[in-house]
Coordinates of N, CA, C and O in Angstrom, one line a residue:
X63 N 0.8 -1.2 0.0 CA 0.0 0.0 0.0 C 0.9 1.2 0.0 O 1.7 1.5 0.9
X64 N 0.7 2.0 -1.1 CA 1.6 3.7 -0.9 C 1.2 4.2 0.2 O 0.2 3.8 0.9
X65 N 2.1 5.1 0.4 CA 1.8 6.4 1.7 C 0.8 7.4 0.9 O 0.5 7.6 -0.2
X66 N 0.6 8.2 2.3 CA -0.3 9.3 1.2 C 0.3 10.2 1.1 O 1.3 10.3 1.8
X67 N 0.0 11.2 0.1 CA 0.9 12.2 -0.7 C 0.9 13.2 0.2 O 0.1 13.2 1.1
X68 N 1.4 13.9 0.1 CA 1.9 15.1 1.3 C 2.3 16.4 0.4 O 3.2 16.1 -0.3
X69 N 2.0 17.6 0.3 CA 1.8 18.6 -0.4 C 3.5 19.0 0.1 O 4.1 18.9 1.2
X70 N 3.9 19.4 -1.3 CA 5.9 20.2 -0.9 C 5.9 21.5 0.1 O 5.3 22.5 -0.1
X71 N 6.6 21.1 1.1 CA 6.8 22.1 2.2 C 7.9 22.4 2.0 O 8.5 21.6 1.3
X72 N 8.7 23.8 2.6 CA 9.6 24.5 2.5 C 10.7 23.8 4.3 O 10.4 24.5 5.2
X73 N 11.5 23.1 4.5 CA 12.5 22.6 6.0 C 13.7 22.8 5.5 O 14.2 22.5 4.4
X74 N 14.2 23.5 6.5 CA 15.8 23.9 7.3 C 16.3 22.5 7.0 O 16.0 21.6 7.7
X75 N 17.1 22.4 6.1 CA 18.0 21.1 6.4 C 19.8 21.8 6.9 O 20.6 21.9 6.0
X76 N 20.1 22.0 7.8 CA 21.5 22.2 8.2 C 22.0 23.7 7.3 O 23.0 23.8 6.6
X77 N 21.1 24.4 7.6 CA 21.2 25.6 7.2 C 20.7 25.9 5.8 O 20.5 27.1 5.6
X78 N 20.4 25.3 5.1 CA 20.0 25.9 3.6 C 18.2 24.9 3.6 O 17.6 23.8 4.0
X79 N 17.9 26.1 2.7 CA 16.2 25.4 2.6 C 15.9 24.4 1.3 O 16.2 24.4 0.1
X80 N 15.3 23.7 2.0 CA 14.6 22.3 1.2 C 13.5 22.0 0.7 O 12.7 21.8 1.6
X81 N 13.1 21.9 -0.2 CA 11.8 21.3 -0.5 C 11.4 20.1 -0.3 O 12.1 19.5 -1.1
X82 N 10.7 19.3 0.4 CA 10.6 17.9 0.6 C 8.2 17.9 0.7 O 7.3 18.4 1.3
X83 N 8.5 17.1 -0.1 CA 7.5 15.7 0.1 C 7.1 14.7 -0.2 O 8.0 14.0 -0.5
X84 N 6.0 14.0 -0.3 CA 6.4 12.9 0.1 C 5.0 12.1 -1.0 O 3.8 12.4 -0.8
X85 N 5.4 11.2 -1.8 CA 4.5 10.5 -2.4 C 5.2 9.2 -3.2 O 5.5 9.2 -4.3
X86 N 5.2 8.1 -2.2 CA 5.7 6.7 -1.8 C 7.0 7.0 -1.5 O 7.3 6.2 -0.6
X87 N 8.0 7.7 -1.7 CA 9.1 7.6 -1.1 C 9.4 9.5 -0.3 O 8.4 10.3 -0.4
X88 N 10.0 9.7 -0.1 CA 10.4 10.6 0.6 C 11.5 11.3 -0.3 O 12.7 11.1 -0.4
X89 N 10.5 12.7 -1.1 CA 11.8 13.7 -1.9 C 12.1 14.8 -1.5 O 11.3 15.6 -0.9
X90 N 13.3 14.9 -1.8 CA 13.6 16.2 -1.5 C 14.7 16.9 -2.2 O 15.8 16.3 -2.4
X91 N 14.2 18.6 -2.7 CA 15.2 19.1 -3.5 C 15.3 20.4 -3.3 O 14.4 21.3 -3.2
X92 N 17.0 20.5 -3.2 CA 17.8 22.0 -3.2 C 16.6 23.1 -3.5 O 15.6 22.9 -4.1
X93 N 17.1 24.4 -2.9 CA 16.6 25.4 -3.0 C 17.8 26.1 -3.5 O 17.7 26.8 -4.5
X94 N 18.8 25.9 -2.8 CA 19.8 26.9 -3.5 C 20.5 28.2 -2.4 O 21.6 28.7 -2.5
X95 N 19.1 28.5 -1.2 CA 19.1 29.3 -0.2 C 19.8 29.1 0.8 O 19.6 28.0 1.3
X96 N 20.4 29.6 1.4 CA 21.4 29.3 3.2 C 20.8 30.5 3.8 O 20.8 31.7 3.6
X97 N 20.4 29.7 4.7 CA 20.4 30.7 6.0 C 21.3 30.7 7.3 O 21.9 29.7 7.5
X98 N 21.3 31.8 8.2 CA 21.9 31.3 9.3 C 21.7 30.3 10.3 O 20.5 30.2 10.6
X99 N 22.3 29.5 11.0 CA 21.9 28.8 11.7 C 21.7 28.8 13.2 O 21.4 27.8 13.9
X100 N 22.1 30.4 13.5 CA 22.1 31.4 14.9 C 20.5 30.6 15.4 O 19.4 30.5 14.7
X101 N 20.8 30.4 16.6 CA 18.9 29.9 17.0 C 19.0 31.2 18.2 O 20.1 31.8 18.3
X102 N 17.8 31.6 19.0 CA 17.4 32.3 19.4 C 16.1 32.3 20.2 O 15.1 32.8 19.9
X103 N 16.3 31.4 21.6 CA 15.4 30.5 22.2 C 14.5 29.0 21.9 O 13.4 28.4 22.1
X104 N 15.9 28.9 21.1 CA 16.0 27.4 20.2 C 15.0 27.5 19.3 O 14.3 26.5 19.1
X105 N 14.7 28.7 18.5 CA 14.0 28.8 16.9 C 15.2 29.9 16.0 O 15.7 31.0 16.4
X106 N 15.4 29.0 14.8 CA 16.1 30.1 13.9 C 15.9 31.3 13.9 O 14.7 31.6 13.9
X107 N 16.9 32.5 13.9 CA 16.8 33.5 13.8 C 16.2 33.9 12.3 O 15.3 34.7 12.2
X108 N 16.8 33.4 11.3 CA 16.3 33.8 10.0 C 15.2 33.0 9.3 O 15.1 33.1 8.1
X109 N 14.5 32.1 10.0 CA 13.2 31.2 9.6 C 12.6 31.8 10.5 O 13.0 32.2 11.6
X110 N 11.0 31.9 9.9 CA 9.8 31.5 10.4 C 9.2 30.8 10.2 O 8.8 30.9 9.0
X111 N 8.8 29.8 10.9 CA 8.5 28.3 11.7 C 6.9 28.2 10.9 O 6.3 27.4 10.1
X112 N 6.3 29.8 11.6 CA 4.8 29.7 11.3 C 4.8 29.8 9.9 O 4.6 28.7 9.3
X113 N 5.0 31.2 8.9 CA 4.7 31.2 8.0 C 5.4 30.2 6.7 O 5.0 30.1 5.6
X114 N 6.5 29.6 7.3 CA 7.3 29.2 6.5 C 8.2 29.3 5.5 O 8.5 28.5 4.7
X115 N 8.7 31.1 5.7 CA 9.5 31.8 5.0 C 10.5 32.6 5.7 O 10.9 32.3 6.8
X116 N 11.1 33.7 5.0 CA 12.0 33.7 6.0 C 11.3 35.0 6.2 O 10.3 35.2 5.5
X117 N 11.9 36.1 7.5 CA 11.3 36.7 8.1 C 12.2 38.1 7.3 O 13.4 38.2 6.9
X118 N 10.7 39.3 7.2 CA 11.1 40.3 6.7 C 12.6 41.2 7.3 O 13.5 41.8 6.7
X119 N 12.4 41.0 8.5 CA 14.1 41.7 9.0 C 15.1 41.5 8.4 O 16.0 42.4 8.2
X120 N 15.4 40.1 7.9 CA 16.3 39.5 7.1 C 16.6 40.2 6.0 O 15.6 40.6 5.4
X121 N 18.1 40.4 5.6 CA 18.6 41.3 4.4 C 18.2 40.7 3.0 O 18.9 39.7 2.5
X122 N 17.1 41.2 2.2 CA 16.8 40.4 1.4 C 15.8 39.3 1.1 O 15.4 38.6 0.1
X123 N 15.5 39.5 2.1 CA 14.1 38.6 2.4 C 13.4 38.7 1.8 O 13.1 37.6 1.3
X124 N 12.7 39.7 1.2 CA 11.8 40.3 0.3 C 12.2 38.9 -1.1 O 11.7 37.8 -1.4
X125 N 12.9 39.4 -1.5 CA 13.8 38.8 -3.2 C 13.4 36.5 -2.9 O 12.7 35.6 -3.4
X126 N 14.8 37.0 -1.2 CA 14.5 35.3 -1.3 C 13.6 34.9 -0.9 O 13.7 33.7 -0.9
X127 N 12.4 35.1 -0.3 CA 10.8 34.4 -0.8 C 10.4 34.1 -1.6 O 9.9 33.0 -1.9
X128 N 10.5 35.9 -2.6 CA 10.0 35.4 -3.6 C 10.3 34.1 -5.1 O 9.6 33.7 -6.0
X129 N 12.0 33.9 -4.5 CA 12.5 32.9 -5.3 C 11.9 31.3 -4.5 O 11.7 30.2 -5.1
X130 N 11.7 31.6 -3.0 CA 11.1 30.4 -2.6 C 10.1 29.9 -2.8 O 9.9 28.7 -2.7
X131 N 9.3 31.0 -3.3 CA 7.5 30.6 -3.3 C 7.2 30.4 -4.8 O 6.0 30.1 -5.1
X132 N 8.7 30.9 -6.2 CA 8.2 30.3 -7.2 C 8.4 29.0 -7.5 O 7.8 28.3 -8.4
X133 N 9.6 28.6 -6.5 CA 10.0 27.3 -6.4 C 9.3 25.8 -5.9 O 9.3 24.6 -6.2
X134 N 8.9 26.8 -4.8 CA 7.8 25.4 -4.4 C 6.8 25.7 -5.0 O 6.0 24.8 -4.7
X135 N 5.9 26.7 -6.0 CA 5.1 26.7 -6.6 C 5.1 25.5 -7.9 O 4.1 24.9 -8.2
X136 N 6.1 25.4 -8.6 CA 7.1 24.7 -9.4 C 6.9 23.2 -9.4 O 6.7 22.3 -10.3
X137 N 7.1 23.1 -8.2 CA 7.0 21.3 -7.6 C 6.0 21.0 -7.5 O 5.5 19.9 -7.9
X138 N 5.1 22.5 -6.5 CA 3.9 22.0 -6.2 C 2.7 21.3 -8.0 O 1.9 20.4 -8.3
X139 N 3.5 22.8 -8.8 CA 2.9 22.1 -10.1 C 2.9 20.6 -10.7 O 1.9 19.8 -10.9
X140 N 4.2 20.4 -10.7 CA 5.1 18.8 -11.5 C 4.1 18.2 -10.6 O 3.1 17.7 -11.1
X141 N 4.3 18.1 -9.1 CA 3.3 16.9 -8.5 C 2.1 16.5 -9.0 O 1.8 15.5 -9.6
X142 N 1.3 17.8 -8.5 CA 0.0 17.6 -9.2 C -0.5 17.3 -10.6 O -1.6 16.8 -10.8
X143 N 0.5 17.5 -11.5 CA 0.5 16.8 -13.1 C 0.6 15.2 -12.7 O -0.3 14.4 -13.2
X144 N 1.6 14.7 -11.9 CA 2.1 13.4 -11.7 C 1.3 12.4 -10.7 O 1.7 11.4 -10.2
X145 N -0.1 13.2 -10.5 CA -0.8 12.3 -9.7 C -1.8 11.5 -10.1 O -2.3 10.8 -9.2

């Protein structure tokens, strides 16, 4: 029996951001992005957890969202073709 499919989320993997989900095996692909890995009451300083982007204080933040959010828009497409 497959797993069920899991919509591509944006995870911190050891400083740089990942796309990963999940439909029968477990994928995951480059972003390209690094962030700091400074934590700050044991949550990243340059992630937000909630929204799942990085936070506007951040130098640039503006730009690298919007490279994030065309990117998992991207996957989010290919999947849904491939289901």
């Amino acid at each position: 029996m497959a797993r069920k499919f899991t919509y591509p989320k944006l995870i911190v993997n050891n400083g740089s951001l990942v796309i990963y989900y999940h439909h029968i095996t477990q994928t995951k692909i480059p972003t390209g992005v690094k962030i700091s890995n400074k934590k700050y009451r044991g949550k990243l300083v340059e992630w937000d957890e909630k929204i799942g982007l990085i936070p506007t204080e951040v130098l640039n933040a503006i730009e690298l969202n919007k490279e994030l959010k065309e990117k998992l828009n991207l996957v989010t497409a290919v999947v849904n073709c491939n289901q």
